[in-house]
Amino acid sequence: MANQKRHRRFGNIRKLPSGRYQARYLGPDGITRNADHTFETEKLAAQWLTLIESEIIRGEWQAPEAGEVHLSGYGKEWIAHRKLQPRTRENYEDLFRLHIEPILGHLSLGAIKPQTIRSWRGKLLASGTTEPQAVKSYSLLRAILNTAVREDEILKQNPCRIPGYDRYHTPERPVATVAQVLALAEHMPPRYVALITVAAFSGSGGASWPRCGGATSMWRSGPYAYPGSWRL
């Protein structure tokens, strides 16, 4: 019984005709893979399997293919194969070409980590890219890598999981004070005084009428023949 091989809990090892050892294991995706190299001793092969098992337990394992697929080609294929409206496809191609590929395109999918995403976004903003464009680029990249996780199973997790990167702050528009409106009206030609006053104090710039269209329509229509009435 002393010569009986011990059954391994994870993976298996076999001795090759060359005298070296080959390790193989069943990945969490259900695919059996060989180590990318052979080992001089059975002990070294067993240590390698232990490291792979540890990565799987910690949720850090990634398919070896992730190191072979680069974002540049994967992203372009993703856009090309999606059913998109022509305008949407053009926007995606521009976002990828201008904001994603120049910085991240050379990286393999497995090399893109959350820290990589933070650095990429910082470079975009530092180079003058507007925050709305950075948000759109991030959302596109997240969608591309979601496919790599859920459909192609190349990645274990999507690195685009940073809170707040899919939103941007829109500052509230300043509102003129009563004094500012009156001062503006005083400096305008007489024929525009009523228009400015009505637009400012009747709610025509808010929810009552769409923007100031109501006020300008009223002004163009002109008054009725009798005083005190306006045609809307």
CSV table of C-alpha atoms in Angstrom, one decimal:
chain,number,residue,atom,x,y,z
A,1,MET,CA,0.0,0.0,0.0
A,2,ALA,CA,3.0,2.3,0.5
A,3,ASN,CA,3.3,2.8,-3.3
A,4,GLN,CA,-0.4,3.7,-3.8
A,5,LYS,CA,-0.8,7.2,-5.1
A,6,ARG,CA,-2.6,9.6,-2.8
A,7,HIS,CA,-5.8,11.1,-4.2
A,8,ARG,CA,-5.6,14.8,-4.5
A,9,ARG,CA,-8.4,17.0,-3.3
A,10,PHE,CA,-7.9,19.6,-6.0
A,11,GLY,CA,-6.4,18.9,-9.5
A,12,ASN,CA,-4.2,16.1,-10.5
A,13,ILE,CA,-0.6,15.5,-11.5
A,14,ARG,CA,0.8,13.0,-13.9
A,15,LYS,CA,4.4,12.1,-14.9
A,16,LEU,CA,5.3,12.6,-18.5
A,17,PRO,CA,7.5,10.3,-20.6
A,18,SER,CA,10.1,13.1,-20.3
A,19,GLY,CA,10.3,12.6,-16.6
A,20,ARG,CA,8.7,16.0,-15.9
A,21,TYR,CA,5.3,16.5,-14.2
A,22,GLN,CA,2.2,18.0,-15.6
A,23,ALA,CA,-0.5,19.6,-13.4
A,24,ARG,CA,-4.1,20.1,-14.4
A,25,TYR,CA,-7.3,21.3,-12.6
A,26,LEU,CA,-11.0,22.0,-13.1
A,27,GLY,CA,-11.6,25.7,-13.1
A,28,PRO,CA,-14.7,27.4,-11.6
A,29,ASP,CA,-16.0,27.8,-15.1
A,30,GLY,CA,-16.2,24.1,-15.6
A,31,ILE,CA,-13.2,23.9,-18.0
A,32,THR,CA,-10.2,21.6,-17.3
A,33,ARG,CA,-6.9,23.4,-17.9
A,34,ASN,CA,-3.3,22.3,-17.9
A,35,ALA,CA,-0.6,24.4,-16.3
A,36,ASP,CA,1.2,26.5,-18.9
A,37,HIS,CA,4.5,24.8,-18.1
A,38,THR,CA,5.7,21.5,-16.7
A,39,PHE,CA,7.5,20.9,-13.4
A,40,GLU,CA,10.8,19.3,-12.5
A,41,THR,CA,9.3,17.5,-9.5
A,42,GLU,CA,5.9,16.4,-8.3
A,43,LYS,CA,6.2,18.6,-5.3
A,44,LEU,CA,6.6,21.7,-7.4
A,45,ALA,CA,3.5,20.7,-9.4
A,46,ALA,CA,1.6,20.2,-6.2
A,47,GLN,CA,2.6,23.7,-4.9
A,48,TRP,CA,1.4,25.3,-8.1
A,49,LEU,CA,-2.0,23.6,-7.7
A,50,THR,CA,-2.2,24.8,-4.2
A,51,LEU,CA,-1.7,28.4,-5.4
A,52,ILE,CA,-4.4,28.0,-8.0
A,53,GLU,CA,-6.8,26.5,-5.5
A,54,SER,CA,-6.1,29.4,-3.1
A,55,GLU,CA,-6.9,32.0,-5.8
A,56,ILE,CA,-10.2,30.2,-6.5
A,57,ILE,CA,-11.2,30.2,-2.8
A,58,ARG,CA,-10.4,33.9,-2.5
A,59,GLY,CA,-12.3,34.8,-5.6
A,60,GLU,CA,-9.1,36.1,-7.3
A,61,TRP,CA,-8.8,33.4,-10.0
A,62,GLN,CA,-9.0,34.5,-13.6
A,63,ALA,CA,-9.1,32.5,-16.7
A,64,PRO,CA,-5.6,32.3,-18.4
A,65,GLU,CA,-7.3,33.6,-21.6
A,66,ALA,CA,-7.8,37.0,-19.9
A,67,GLY,CA,-4.1,37.6,-20.4
A,68,GLU,CA,-4.3,36.9,-24.1
A,69,VAL,CA,-7.2,39.1,-25.0
A,70,HIS,CA,-6.4,42.8,-25.3
A,71,LEU,CA,-9.0,45.6,-24.8
A,72,SER,CA,-8.3,47.3,-28.1
A,73,GLY,CA,-9.5,44.3,-30.2
A,74,TYR,CA,-12.1,43.2,-27.8
A,75,GLY,CA,-13.7,46.6,-27.5
A,76,LYS,CA,-13.9,47.1,-31.2
A,77,GLU,CA,-15.5,43.7,-31.7
A,78,TRP,CA,-18.0,44.4,-29.0
A,79,ILE,CA,-19.2,47.6,-30.7
A,80,ALA,CA,-19.2,46.0,-34.1
A,81,HIS,CA,-21.3,43.0,-33.0
A,82,ARG,CA,-23.9,44.9,-31.0
A,83,LYS,CA,-27.3,45.8,-32.5
A,84,LEU,CA,-27.1,49.5,-32.3
A,85,GLN,CA,-28.7,52.5,-34.0
A,86,PRO,CA,-26.2,54.1,-36.5
A,87,ARG,CA,-25.9,57.2,-34.3
A,88,THR,CA,-25.3,55.2,-31.2
A,89,ARG,CA,-22.7,53.1,-32.9
A,90,GLU,CA,-20.9,56.2,-34.1
A,91,ASN,CA,-21.0,57.7,-30.6
A,92,TYR,CA,-19.6,54.5,-29.1
A,93,GLU,CA,-16.8,54.3,-31.7
A,94,ASP,CA,-15.8,57.9,-31.0
A,95,LEU,CA,-15.8,57.3,-27.2
A,96,PHE,CA,-13.7,54.2,-27.6
A,97,ARG,CA,-11.3,55.7,-30.1
A,98,LEU,CA,-10.8,59.0,-28.3
A,99,HIS,CA,-11.0,58.2,-24.6
A,100,ILE,CA,-10.6,54.5,-24.0
A,101,GLU,CA,-8.2,52.9,-26.5
A,102,PRO,CA,-5.3,55.5,-26.3
A,103,ILE,CA,-4.8,54.8,-22.6
A,104,LEU,CA,-6.1,51.3,-22.0
A,105,GLY,CA,-6.2,49.6,-25.4
A,106,HIS,CA,-2.8,47.9,-25.1
A,107,LEU,CA,-3.7,46.2,-21.8
A,108,SER,CA,-5.0,42.7,-21.6
A,109,LEU,CA,-8.4,42.3,-20.0
A,110,GLY,CA,-6.9,40.6,-17.0
A,111,ALA,CA,-4.5,43.5,-16.4
A,112,ILE,CA,-7.3,46.0,-15.9
A,113,LYS,CA,-8.0,46.5,-12.2
A,114,PRO,CA,-10.1,49.1,-10.3
A,115,GLN,CA,-6.8,51.0,-9.7
A,116,THR,CA,-6.3,51.1,-13.5
A,117,ILE,CA,-9.8,52.6,-13.9
A,118,ARG,CA,-9.1,55.3,-11.4
A,119,SER,CA,-5.8,56.2,-13.0
A,120,TRP,CA,-7.4,56.2,-16.5
A,121,ARG,CA,-10.3,58.5,-15.4
A,122,GLY,CA,-7.8,60.9,-13.7
A,123,LYS,CA,-5.8,61.1,-16.9
A,124,LEU,CA,-8.9,61.8,-19.0
A,125,LEU,CA,-10.0,64.7,-16.7
A,126,ALA,CA,-6.4,66.1,-16.5
A,127,SER,CA,-6.1,66.1,-20.3
A,128,GLY,CA,-9.2,68.3,-20.6
A,129,THR,CA,-11.9,65.7,-21.2
A,130,THR,CA,-15.2,67.0,-19.7
A,131,GLU,CA,-16.8,65.1,-16.9
A,132,PRO,CA,-19.9,64.1,-18.9
A,133,GLN,CA,-17.6,62.6,-21.6
A,134,ALA,CA,-15.6,60.8,-18.9
A,135,VAL,CA,-18.9,59.4,-17.5
A,136,LYS,CA,-20.0,58.2,-20.9
A,137,SER,CA,-16.7,56.6,-21.6
A,138,TYR,CA,-16.7,54.8,-18.2
A,139,SER,CA,-20.3,53.5,-18.8
A,140,LEU,CA,-19.2,52.2,-22.2
A,141,LEU,CA,-16.1,50.5,-20.8
A,142,ARG,CA,-18.2,48.9,-18.0
A,143,ALA,CA,-20.7,47.5,-20.6
A,144,ILE,CA,-17.8,46.0,-22.6
A,145,LEU,CA,-16.3,44.4,-19.6
A,146,ASN,CA,-19.6,43.1,-18.3
A,147,THR,CA,-19.8,41.0,-21.5
A,148,ALA,CA,-16.3,39.7,-20.7
A,149,VAL,CA,-17.6,38.6,-17.2
A,150,ARG,CA,-21.1,37.4,-17.8
A,151,GLU,CA,-21.1,36.1,-21.4
A,152,ASP,CA,-17.5,35.3,-22.4
A,153,GLU,CA,-16.4,34.4,-18.8
A,154,ILE,CA,-13.0,35.8,-19.4
A,155,LEU,CA,-13.0,37.9,-16.3
A,156,LYS,CA,-14.2,37.0,-12.8
A,157,GLN,CA,-15.2,40.5,-11.8
A,158,ASN,CA,-15.7,43.8,-13.7
A,159,PRO,CA,-13.1,46.3,-12.6
A,160,CYS,CA,-15.6,49.1,-13.4
A,161,ARG,CA,-17.3,49.0,-10.1
A,162,ILE,CA,-16.2,52.3,-8.6
A,163,PRO,CA,-19.1,54.2,-6.9
A,164,GLY,CA,-19.9,57.6,-8.5
A,165,TYR,CA,-18.0,57.1,-11.7
A,166,ASP,CA,-21.2,56.7,-13.7
A,167,ARG,CA,-22.6,60.0,-12.6
A,168,TYR,CA,-21.6,63.6,-12.8
A,169,HIS,CA,-22.7,66.7,-10.9
A,170,THR,CA,-24.7,69.3,-12.8
A,171,PRO,CA,-24.5,72.7,-11.1
A,172,GLU,CA,-27.7,74.5,-10.5
A,173,ARG,CA,-28.3,77.4,-12.8
A,174,PRO,CA,-28.1,80.8,-11.1
A,175,VAL,CA,-31.4,82.7,-10.8
A,176,ALA,CA,-31.5,86.5,-11.3
A,177,THR,CA,-32.7,88.5,-8.4
A,178,VAL,CA,-35.6,91.0,-8.7
A,179,ALA,CA,-33.1,93.9,-8.6
A,180,GLN,CA,-31.0,92.3,-11.4
A,181,VAL,CA,-34.1,91.8,-13.6
A,182,LEU,CA,-35.3,95.4,-13.2
A,183,ALA,CA,-31.8,96.7,-13.9
A,184,LEU,CA,-31.6,94.6,-17.1
A,185,ALA,CA,-35.0,95.9,-18.2
A,186,GLU,CA,-33.9,99.4,-17.7
A,187,HIS,CA,-31.0,98.9,-20.1
A,188,MET,CA,-33.0,97.3,-22.8
A,189,PRO,CA,-34.8,99.0,-25.7
A,190,PRO,CA,-38.3,99.9,-24.7
A,191,ARG,CA,-39.9,97.3,-26.9
A,192,TYR,CA,-38.2,94.5,-24.9
A,193,VAL,CA,-39.0,95.8,-21.4
A,194,ALA,CA,-42.4,94.1,-21.1
A,195,LEU,CA,-41.0,90.8,-22.5
A,196,ILE,CA,-38.2,90.6,-20.0
A,197,THR,CA,-40.6,91.5,-17.1
A,198,VAL,CA,-43.2,89.0,-18.1
A,199,ALA,CA,-40.6,86.2,-18.7
A,200,ALA,CA,-39.0,86.8,-15.3
A,201,PHE,CA,-42.0,87.1,-13.1
A,202,SER,CA,-44.7,85.0,-14.8
A,203,GLY,CA,-43.0,81.6,-14.5
A,204,SER,CA,-42.5,81.4,-18.3
A,205,GLY,CA,-38.9,80.2,-17.7
A,206,GLY,CA,-40.0,77.4,-15.4
A,207,ALA,CA,-42.7,74.8,-15.3
A,208,SER,CA,-45.6,76.9,-16.4
A,209,TRP,CA,-44.5,77.4,-20.0
A,210,PRO,CA,-41.6,75.6,-21.8
A,211,ARG,CA,-38.6,77.9,-21.3
A,212,CYS,CA,-39.4,81.4,-22.6
A,213,GLY,CA,-41.3,80.3,-25.7
A,214,GLY,CA,-44.6,81.3,-24.2
A,215,ALA,CA,-43.5,84.8,-23.5
A,216,THR,CA,-42.0,85.3,-27.0
A,217,SER,CA,-45.1,83.8,-28.6
A,218,MET,CA,-47.3,86.2,-26.7
A,219,TRP,CA,-45.1,89.1,-27.7
A,220,ARG,CA,-45.1,88.2,-31.4
A,221,SER,CA,-48.9,87.8,-31.4
A,222,GLY,CA,-49.4,91.2,-30.0
A,223,PRO,CA,-52.3,92.7,-28.0
A,224,TYR,CA,-56.0,92.5,-28.8
A,225,ALA,CA,-57.6,95.7,-29.9
A,226,TYR,CA,-58.8,96.4,-26.4
A,227,PRO,CA,-56.4,97.3,-23.7
A,228,GLY,CA,-55.5,94.9,-20.8
A,229,SER,CA,-55.7,91.7,-22.9
A,230,TRP,CA,-53.0,89.6,-24.6
A,231,ARG,CA,-53.4,87.0,-27.3
A,232,LEU,CA,-51.5,83.8,-26.2
